[in-house]
PDB file of C-alpha atoms in Angstrom:
ATOM      1  CA  MET L   1     101.190 111.310  12.255  1.00 83.00           C
ATOM      2  CA  ARG L   2     103.603 112.094   9.433  1.00 94.00           C
ATOM      3  CA  ARG L   3     106.896 110.244   9.755  1.00 95.00           C
ATOM      4  CA  SER L   4     108.730 113.490   9.056  1.00 96.00           C
ATOM      5  CA  GLU L   5     107.191 114.896  12.278  1.00 97.00           C
ATOM      6  CA  ARG L   6     107.736 111.892  14.543  1.00 97.00           C
ATOM      7  CA  LEU L   7     110.179 113.519  16.999  1.00 98.00           C
ATOM      8  CA  TRP L   8     108.011 116.616  17.396  1.00 98.00           C
ATOM      9  CA  HIS L   9     105.163 114.336  18.387  1.00 98.00           C
ATOM     10  CA  LEU L  10     107.423 112.427  20.771  1.00 98.00           C
ATOM     11  CA  LEU L  11     108.271 115.643  22.623  1.00 98.00           C
ATOM     12  CA  TYR L  12     104.615 116.675  22.537  1.00 97.00           C
ATOM     13  CA  GLU L  13     103.859 113.646  24.706  1.00 96.00           C
ATOM     14  CA  TYR L  14     106.196 115.066  27.345  1.00 95.00           C
ATOM     15  CA  GLY L  15     105.100 118.701  27.111  1.00 94.00           C
ATOM     16  CA  TRP L  16     108.195 120.012  25.337  1.00 96.00           C
ATOM     17  CA  THR L  17     106.943 121.363  22.054  1.00 96.00           C
ATOM     18  CA  GLU L  18     106.428 125.013  23.024  1.00 93.00           C
ATOM     19  CA  HIS L  19     109.852 125.278  24.658  1.00 94.00           C
ATOM     20  CA  PHE L  20     112.829 122.940  24.480  1.00 96.00           C
ATOM     21  CA  SER L  21     116.589 123.154  24.851  1.00 97.00           C
ATOM     22  CA  GLY L  22     118.841 120.157  24.370  1.00 98.00           C
ATOM     23  CA  VAL L  23     122.627 119.876  24.403  1.00 98.00           C
ATOM     24  CA  TRP L  24     124.583 116.717  23.669  1.00 98.00           C
ATOM     25  CA  VAL L  25     128.248 116.415  24.657  1.00 98.00           C
ATOM     26  CA  THR L  26     130.969 113.821  24.291  1.00 97.00           C
ATOM     27  CA  GLY L  27     134.210 113.610  26.242  1.00 94.00           C
ATOM     28  CA  LEU L  28     132.517 114.245  29.608  1.00 94.00           C
ATOM     29  CA  ASP L  29     130.861 112.187  32.311  1.00 92.00           C
ATOM     30  CA  LEU L  30     128.377 113.682  34.769  1.00 91.00           C
ATOM     31  CA  SER L  31     131.131 114.637  37.205  1.00 91.00           C
ATOM     32  CA  GLY L  32     133.056 116.404  34.463  1.00 92.00           C
ATOM     33  CA  LEU L  33     129.894 118.142  33.312  1.00 92.00           C
ATOM     34  CA  GLY L  34     129.264 119.342  36.849  1.00 89.00           C
ATOM     35  CA  ARG L  35     132.795 120.693  37.208  1.00 90.00           C
ATOM     36  CA  ARG L  36     132.555 122.698  33.985  1.00 90.00           C
ATOM     37  CA  LEU L  37     129.210 124.107  35.038  1.00 88.00           C
ATOM     38  CA  GLY L  38     130.395 124.968  38.525  1.00 85.00           C
ATOM     39  CA  VAL L  39     128.244 122.476  40.433  1.00 84.00           C
ATOM     40  CA  LYS L  40     128.839 119.188  42.193  1.00 74.00           C
ATOM     41  CA  ALA L  41     127.425 116.196  40.374  1.00 68.00           C
ATOM     42  CA  GLY L  42     126.960 114.653  43.837  1.00 72.00           C
ATOM     43  CA  ASP L  43     124.304 117.283  44.503  1.00 79.00           C
ATOM     44  CA  ALA L  44     122.187 115.952  41.637  1.00 88.00           C
ATOM     45  CA  ARG L  45     118.807 114.491  42.439  1.00 92.00           C
ATOM     46  CA  LEU L  46     117.548 111.468  40.531  1.00 95.00           C
ATOM     47  CA  CYS L  47     114.118 112.233  39.138  1.00 96.00           C
ATOM     48  CA  ASP L  48     111.610 111.280  36.493  1.00 97.00           C
ATOM     49  CA  ARG L  49     109.622 113.692  34.329  1.00 96.00           C
ATOM     50  CA  ALA L  50     106.976 114.290  37.000  1.00 95.00           C
ATOM     51  CA  ALA L  51     109.538 115.044  39.706  1.00 96.00           C
ATOM     52  CA  LEU L  52     111.388 117.320  37.284  1.00 96.00           C
ATOM     53  CA  SER L  53     108.183 119.308  36.754  1.00 94.00           C
ATOM     54  CA  GLN L  54     107.899 119.880  40.501  1.00 94.00           C
ATOM     55  CA  ILE L  55     111.524 120.996  40.724  1.00 92.00           C
ATOM     56  CA  LEU L  56     110.869 123.491  37.951  1.00 93.00           C
ATOM     57  CA  LEU L  57     107.847 124.862  39.790  1.00 92.00           C
ATOM     58  CA  ASP L  58     109.782 125.154  43.055  1.00 90.00           C
ATOM     59  CA  SER L  59     112.697 126.969  41.417  1.00 85.00           C
ATOM     60  CA  TYR L  60     110.721 129.210  39.071  1.00 82.00           C
ATOM     61  CA  GLY L  61     111.952 132.794  39.140  1.00 77.00           C
ATOM     62  CA  ASP L  62     115.162 132.178  41.100  1.00 84.00           C
ATOM     63  CA  GLY L  63     117.375 132.529  38.027  1.00 83.00           C
ATOM     64  CA  ALA L  64     118.825 129.025  38.280  1.00 87.00           C
ATOM     65  CA  THR L  65     119.390 126.783  35.288  1.00 93.00           C
ATOM     66  CA  ILE L  66     117.841 123.345  35.732  1.00 94.00           C
ATOM     67  CA  ILE L  67     119.282 120.484  33.712  1.00 95.00           C
ATOM     68  CA  TRP L  68     118.203 116.860  33.376  1.00 97.00           C
ATOM     69  CA  ALA L  69     121.185 114.868  32.147  1.00 96.00           C
ATOM     70  CA  ASP L  70     122.340 111.302  31.685  1.00 97.00           C
ATOM     71  CA  ARG L  71     124.055 108.962  29.272  1.00 97.00           C
ATOM     72  CA  LEU L  72     122.465 108.731  25.845  1.00 97.00           C
ATOM     73  CA  ASN L  73     124.936 106.023  24.839  1.00 97.00           C
ATOM     74  CA  ASP L  74     128.529 105.089  25.638  1.00 96.00           C
ATOM     75  CA  ASP L  75     129.946 108.239  24.061  1.00 96.00           C
ATOM     76  CA  TRP L  76     127.401 111.019  24.551  1.00 98.00           C
ATOM     77  CA  LEU L  77     125.606 112.739  27.404  1.00 97.00           C
ATOM     78  CA  GLN L  78     122.115 114.028  26.685  1.00 98.00           C
ATOM     79  CA  ILE L  79     121.269 117.232  28.553  1.00 97.00           C
ATOM     80  CA  ILE L  80     117.762 118.647  28.569  1.00 97.00           C
ATOM     81  CA  GLU L  81     117.722 122.206  29.838  1.00 96.00           C
ATOM     82  CA  PRO L  82     114.087 123.105  30.623  1.00 94.00           C
ATOM     83  CA  GLN L  83     114.990 126.250  32.555  1.00 93.00           C
ATOM     84  CA  GLY L  84     117.928 128.627  32.068  1.00 91.00           C
ATOM     85  CA  ALA L  85     120.718 128.562  29.519  1.00 91.00           C
ATOM     86  CA  ALA L  86     123.945 127.584  31.293  1.00 92.00           C
ATOM     87  CA  CYS L  87     124.602 124.690  28.870  1.00 94.00           C
ATOM     88  CA  SER L  88     123.297 126.111  25.604  1.00 93.00           C
ATOM     89  CA  THR L  89     125.438 129.217  26.063  1.00 92.00           C
ATOM     90  CA  ALA L  90     128.564 127.284  27.050  1.00 93.00           C
ATOM     91  CA  MET L  91     128.931 124.761  24.257  1.00 94.00           C
ATOM     92  CA  ALA L  92     132.477 125.845  23.446  1.00 93.00           C
ATOM     93  CA  GLU L  93     133.495 125.199  27.047  1.00 94.00           C
ATOM     94  CA  LEU L  94     131.620 121.895  27.198  1.00 96.00           C
ATOM     95  CA  SER L  95     133.363 120.658  24.035  1.00 97.00           C
ATOM     96  CA  GLY L  96     136.833 121.616  25.252  1.00 95.00           C
ATOM     97  CA  ASP L  97     139.767 119.202  25.584  1.00 94.00           C
ATOM     98  CA  GLY L  98     138.905 117.256  22.455  1.00 96.00           C
ATOM     99  CA  GLY L  99     135.180 116.900  23.012  1.00 97.00           C
ATOM    100  CA  ARG L 100     132.179 117.700  20.859  1.00 98.00           C
ATOM    101  CA  ALA L 101     128.852 119.381  21.567  1.00 98.00           C
ATOM    102  CA  VAL L 102     125.683 119.951  19.575  1.00 98.00           C
ATOM    103  CA  GLY L 103     122.676 121.990  20.631  1.00 98.00           C
ATOM    104  CA  VAL L 104     119.075 122.423  19.473  1.00 97.00           C
ATOM    105  CA  ALA L 105     116.499 124.737  21.026  1.00 97.00           C
ATOM    106  CA  TRP L 106     113.260 126.590  20.386  1.00 96.00           C
ATOM    107  CA  GLY L 107     110.783 128.711  22.282  1.00 92.00           C
ATOM    108  CA  PRO L 108     108.207 131.488  21.874  1.00 88.00           C
ATOM    109  CA  GLY L 109     110.702 133.458  19.788  1.00 89.00           C
ATOM    110  CA  GLY L 110     111.103 130.648  17.272  1.00 92.00           C
ATOM    111  CA  VAL L 111     113.597 127.900  16.555  1.00 95.00           C
ATOM    112  CA  ARG L 112     117.192 128.789  17.378  1.00 95.00           C
ATOM    113  CA  ASP L 113     120.108 127.894  15.147  1.00 96.00           C
ATOM    114  CA  LEU L 114     121.561 124.422  15.519  1.00 97.00           C
ATOM    115  CA  ARG L 115     125.099 124.759  16.900  1.00 97.00           C
ATOM    116  CA  TYR L 116     127.984 122.315  16.651  1.00 98.00           C
ATOM    117  CA  ALA L 117     131.264 122.769  18.541  1.00 97.00           C
ATOM    118  CA  VAL L 118     134.470 120.725  18.507  1.00 97.00           C
ATOM    119  CA  ASP L 119     137.402 121.041  20.911  1.00 97.00           C
ATOM    120  CA  GLY L 120     136.260 124.385  22.278  1.00 96.00           C
ATOM    121  CA  GLU L 121     135.403 126.011  18.940  1.00 96.00           C
ATOM    122  CA  GLU L 122     132.083 126.564  17.208  1.00 95.00           C
ATOM    123  CA  ILE L 123     132.451 124.781  13.885  1.00 97.00           C
ATOM    124  CA  THR L 124     128.983 125.162  12.410  1.00 97.00           C
ATOM    125  CA  ARG L 125     125.885 127.180  13.168  1.00 96.00           C
ATOM    126  CA  PHE L 126     122.889 127.033  10.870  1.00 95.00           C
ATOM    127  CA  SER L 127     119.195 127.777  10.759  1.00 96.00           C
ATOM    128  CA  VAL L 128     116.964 124.715  10.795  1.00 95.00           C
ATOM    129  CA  THR L 129     114.085 126.701   9.247  1.00 96.00           C
ATOM    130  CA  ILE L 130     115.832 128.878   6.635  1.00 95.00           C
ATOM    131  CA  PRO L 131     117.993 126.950   4.117  1.00 85.00           C
ATOM    132  CA  ASP L 132     121.540 128.156   3.499  1.00 89.00           C
ATOM    133  CA  ARG L 133     121.651 130.539   6.483  1.00 94.00           C
ATOM    134  CA  ARG L 134     124.775 129.320   8.242  1.00 93.00           C
ATOM    135  CA  SER L 135     128.045 130.427   9.784  1.00 95.00           C
ATOM    136  CA  GLY L 136     131.047 129.059  11.694  1.00 95.00           C
ATOM    137  CA  ARG L 137     134.568 128.066  10.760  1.00 95.00           C
ATOM    138  CA  VAL L 138     133.233 125.234   8.558  1.00 97.00           C
ATOM    139  CA  PRO L 139     129.639 126.208   7.688  1.00 96.00           C
ATOM    140  CA  ASP L 140     128.966 123.041   5.673  1.00 95.00           C
ATOM    141  CA  ALA L 141     130.530 120.583   8.142  1.00 96.00           C
ATOM    142  CA  LEU L 142     127.208 118.824   8.790  1.00 96.00           C
ATOM    143  CA  ASP L 143     125.869 118.808   5.238  1.00 95.00           C
ATOM    144  CA  THR L 144     126.661 115.137   4.631  1.00 96.00           C
ATOM    145  CA  ALA L 145     125.012 114.065   7.879  1.00 97.00           C
ATOM    146  CA  ALA L 146     121.955 116.208   7.077  1.00 96.00           C
ATOM    147  CA  GLN L 147     121.272 114.710   3.652  1.00 96.00           C
ATOM    148  CA  GLY L 148     117.600 113.846   3.189  1.00 96.00           C
ATOM    149  CA  LEU L 149     116.426 116.004   6.097  1.00 96.00           C
ATOM    150  CA  LEU L 150     114.122 118.975   5.594  1.00 95.00           C
ATOM    151  CA  PHE L 151     114.995 122.425   6.952  1.00 95.00           C
ATOM    152  CA  ASP L 152     112.643 124.943   5.369  1.00 95.00           C
ATOM    153  CA  LEU L 153     109.758 126.639   7.124  1.00 95.00           C
ATOM    154  CA  ASP L 154     108.449 127.917   3.779  1.00 94.00           C
ATOM    155  CA  ASP L 155     108.364 124.490   2.152  1.00 92.00           C
ATOM    156  CA  SER L 156     104.792 123.660   1.125  1.00 93.00           C
ATOM    157  CA  GLY L 157     105.459 120.073   0.114  1.00 93.00           C
ATOM    158  CA  TRP L 158     103.570 118.888   3.189  1.00 94.00           C
ATOM    159  CA  ARG L 159     100.293 119.982   1.555  1.00 94.00           C
ATOM    160  CA  THR L 160     100.439 117.012  -0.822  1.00 95.00           C
ATOM    161  CA  ASP L 161     101.849 114.532   1.691  1.00 95.00           C
ATOM    162  CA  PRO L 162      99.474 111.529   1.858  1.00 95.00           C
ATOM    163  CA  GLU L 163     100.314 111.229   5.572  1.00 95.00           C
ATOM    164  CA  LEU L 164      98.927 114.698   6.323  1.00 95.00           C
ATOM    165  CA  PRO L 165      95.845 114.424   8.572  1.00 93.00           C
ATOM    166  CA  PRO L 166      92.857 114.655   6.204  1.00 92.00           C
ATOM    167  CA  ALA L 167      91.194 117.361   8.303  1.00 95.00           C
ATOM    168  CA  TRP L 168      94.258 119.632   8.476  1.00 95.00           C
ATOM    169  CA  THR L 169      93.454 121.954   5.566  1.00 94.00           C
ATOM    170  CA  ALA L 170      89.904 122.543   6.795  1.00 94.00           C
ATOM    171  CA  PHE L 171      91.162 122.986  10.353  1.00 94.00           C
ATOM    172  CA  GLU L 172      93.801 125.489   9.278  1.00 92.00           C
ATOM    173  CA  GLU L 173      91.152 127.631   7.563  1.00 91.00           C
ATOM    174  CA  TRP L 174      88.918 127.415  10.645  1.00 88.00           C
ATOM    175  CA  PHE L 175      91.775 128.270  13.027  1.00 84.00           C
ATOM    176  CA  ILE L 176      92.906 131.283  10.986  1.00 85.00           C
ATOM    177  CA  ALA L 177      89.327 132.561  10.872  1.00 83.00           C
ATOM    178  CA  LEU L 178      89.070 132.096  14.637  1.00 79.00           C
ATOM    179  CA  GLN L 179      92.222 134.156  15.224  1.00 76.00           C
ATOM    180  CA  GLU L 180      91.211 136.864  12.779  1.00 78.00           C
ATOM    181  CA  GLY L 181      87.860 137.067  14.512  1.00 71.00           C
ATOM    182  CA  GLY L 182      89.518 137.770  17.849  1.00 62.00           C
ATOM    183  CA  GLY L 183      89.313 134.269  19.233  1.00 57.00           C
ATOM    184  CA  VAL L 184      91.633 133.634  22.176  1.00 47.00           C
ATOM    185  CA  GLU L 185      93.935 130.667  21.885  1.00 52.00           C
ATOM    186  CA  GLY L 186      93.119 128.096  24.545  1.00 50.00           C
ATOM    187  CA  ASP L 187      89.694 129.592  25.278  1.00 54.00           C
ATOM    188  CA  LEU L 188      86.751 128.899  22.990  1.00 55.00           C
ATOM    189  CA  GLU L 189      84.136 130.412  25.310  1.00 55.00           C
ATOM    190  CA  GLY L 190      81.745 132.496  23.277  1.00 53.00           C
ATOM    191  CA  GLN L 191      83.036 131.041  20.004  1.00 60.00           C
ATOM    192  CA  GLU L 192      81.461 128.560  17.661  1.00 65.00           C
ATOM    193  CA  PRO L 193      81.710 125.015  19.069  1.00 78.00           C
ATOM    194  CA  LEU L 194      84.918 123.201  18.189  1.00 84.00           C
ATOM    195  CA  PRO L 195      84.131 120.624  15.491  1.00 88.00           C
ATOM    196  CA  PRO L 196      84.915 117.189  16.988  1.00 91.00           C
ATOM    197  CA  GLU L 197      87.205 116.281  14.086  1.00 92.00           C
ATOM    198  CA  PHE L 198      89.397 119.300  14.928  1.00 93.00           C
ATOM    199  CA  ALA L 199      89.934 118.517  18.631  1.00 93.00           C
ATOM    200  CA  THR L 200      93.348 116.874  18.324  1.00 95.00           C
ATOM    201  CA  LEU L 201      94.607 119.335  15.705  1.00 95.00           C
ATOM    202  CA  TYR L 202      93.478 122.250  17.869  1.00 92.00           C
ATOM    203  CA  GLU L 203      95.438 120.898  20.840  1.00 94.00           C
ATOM    204  CA  TRP L 204      98.530 120.425  18.668  1.00 95.00           C
ATOM    205  CA  SER L 205      98.264 123.999  17.396  1.00 91.00           C
ATOM    206  CA  LEU L 206      98.077 125.383  20.927  1.00 90.00           C
ATOM    207  CA  ASN L 207     101.390 123.616  21.514  1.00 94.00           C
ATOM    208  CA  GLY L 208     103.114 125.187  18.513  1.00 92.00           C
ATOM    209  CA  TYR L 209     102.280 122.675  15.800  1.00 94.00           C
ATOM    210  CA  HIS L 210     102.476 123.386  12.102  1.00 95.00           C
ATOM    211  CA  PRO L 211     103.451 120.709   9.538  1.00 96.00           C
ATOM    212  CA  ALA L 212     106.516 122.563   8.215  1.00 96.00           C
ATOM    213  CA  LEU L 213     107.702 123.521  11.706  1.00 97.00           C
ATOM    214  CA  ALA L 214     107.225 120.025  13.101  1.00 97.00           C
ATOM    215  CA  THR L 215     109.231 118.656  10.175  1.00 97.00           C
ATOM    216  CA  SER L 216     112.066 121.164  10.699  1.00 97.00           C
ATOM    217  CA  ILE L 217     112.258 120.368  14.416  1.00 97.00           C
ATOM    218  CA  THR L 218     112.162 116.620  13.754  1.00 98.00           C
ATOM    219  CA  SER L 219     114.931 117.023  11.156  1.00 98.00           C
ATOM    220  CA  ALA L 220     117.084 118.928  13.648  1.00 98.00           C
ATOM    221  CA  LEU L 221     116.661 116.217  16.284  1.00 98.00           C
ATOM    222  CA  ALA L 222     117.252 113.511  13.663  1.00 98.00           C
ATOM    223  CA  LEU L 223     120.494 115.231  12.691  1.00 98.00           C
ATOM    224  CA  VAL L 224     121.561 115.220  16.330  1.00 98.00           C
ATOM    225  CA  GLY L 225     120.801 111.490  16.358  1.00 98.00           C
ATOM    226  CA  ARG L 226     123.026 110.951  13.330  1.00 98.00           C
ATOM    227  CA  ILE L 227     125.855 112.838  15.034  1.00 98.00           C
ATOM    228  CA  THR L 228     125.525 111.059  18.376  1.00 98.00           C
ATOM    229  CA  GLY L 229     124.550 107.635  17.060  1.00 98.00           C
ATOM    230  CA  LYS L 230     121.219 107.574  18.906  1.00 98.00           C
ATOM    231  CA  GLU L 231     118.088 109.710  18.721  1.00 98.00           C
ATOM    232  CA  ILE L 232     116.228 111.053  21.705  1.00 98.00           C
ATOM    233  CA  ASP L 233     113.595 108.415  22.463  1.00 98.00           C
ATOM    234  CA  ARG L 234     110.672 107.470  24.685  1.00 97.00           C
ATOM    235  CA  GLU L 235     112.720 105.084  26.807  1.00 97.00           C
ATOM    236  CA  TRP L 236     115.091 107.871  27.901  1.00 98.00           C
ATOM    237  CA  LEU L 237     112.332 110.436  28.398  1.00 98.00           C
ATOM    238  CA  SER L 238     110.298 107.993  30.490  1.00 97.00           C
ATOM    239  CA  GLY L 239     113.242 107.148  32.740  1.00 98.00           C
ATOM    240  CA  SER L 240     114.794 108.687  35.846  1.00 98.00           C
ATOM    241  CA  HIS L 241     117.936 110.783  35.428  1.00 97.00           C
ATOM    242  CA  PRO L 242     120.062 113.135  37.507  1.00 96.00           C
ATOM    243  CA  CYS L 243     118.693 116.659  37.791  1.00 95.00           C
ATOM    244  CA  MET L 244     121.043 119.508  38.727  1.00 93.00           C
ATOM    245  CA  SER L 245     120.442 123.133  39.615  1.00 91.00           C
ATOM    246  CA  ILE L 246     123.034 125.646  38.459  1.00 88.00           C
ATOM    247  CA  PRO L 247     122.679 128.890  40.450  1.00 82.00           C
ATOM    248  CA  LEU L 248     122.659 132.199  38.642  1.00 74.00           C
ATOM    249  CA  LYS L 249     126.155 133.631  38.729  1.00 69.00           C
ATOM    250  CA  GLY L 250     126.200 136.989  40.452  1.00 57.00           C
TER     251      GLY L 250
END
């Protein structure tokens, strides 16, 4: 595993590499978060990752936003939003009254812009895959914090990275040929047998992996960690945290 991809691989362990939405807020506790979202924090259910998966299955299609939220550290709440968008679309509101909020998300449509709001106003919004595409009242507000991180989907520097899995180049050629030949992702029936050395890389690819993308996503999460003072980590993801359902507003 390349160190520049470490947080992508962390989320891969928990099944959150194809789709992920995270919002981090300061200036709120869980009760305050619930009030701003229109739900009672007392209605939250404490759950681990497995229980969260069942809640998501039970609520699928009802339009509700499901959030899994708890303290990241003394100052910041970490909110994972695996279904819906009540938090990621309300960052200005969540940062109101002197607070701050930062959000990172991606899905089948690609990686969304990283957003940073302060005291109810979006300060910075920038692409984590296309350098220099940014907006907001202070577009370069996070430049100092982002120094040394890599945000460029077209960067090919990974090809000469000594940490790149040795089989990746050969696998990439094989995978492209498979797709061009009409192979169905996730189903190799009727295709040439999967070379054993490609098994792990094939599974990564089915979950959205590419070296440049994994680096961009890891850089975005690392930047969030620099802002909040703590990165998302295995200890938090393996723990039990309050889960809340936010009904679709009619």
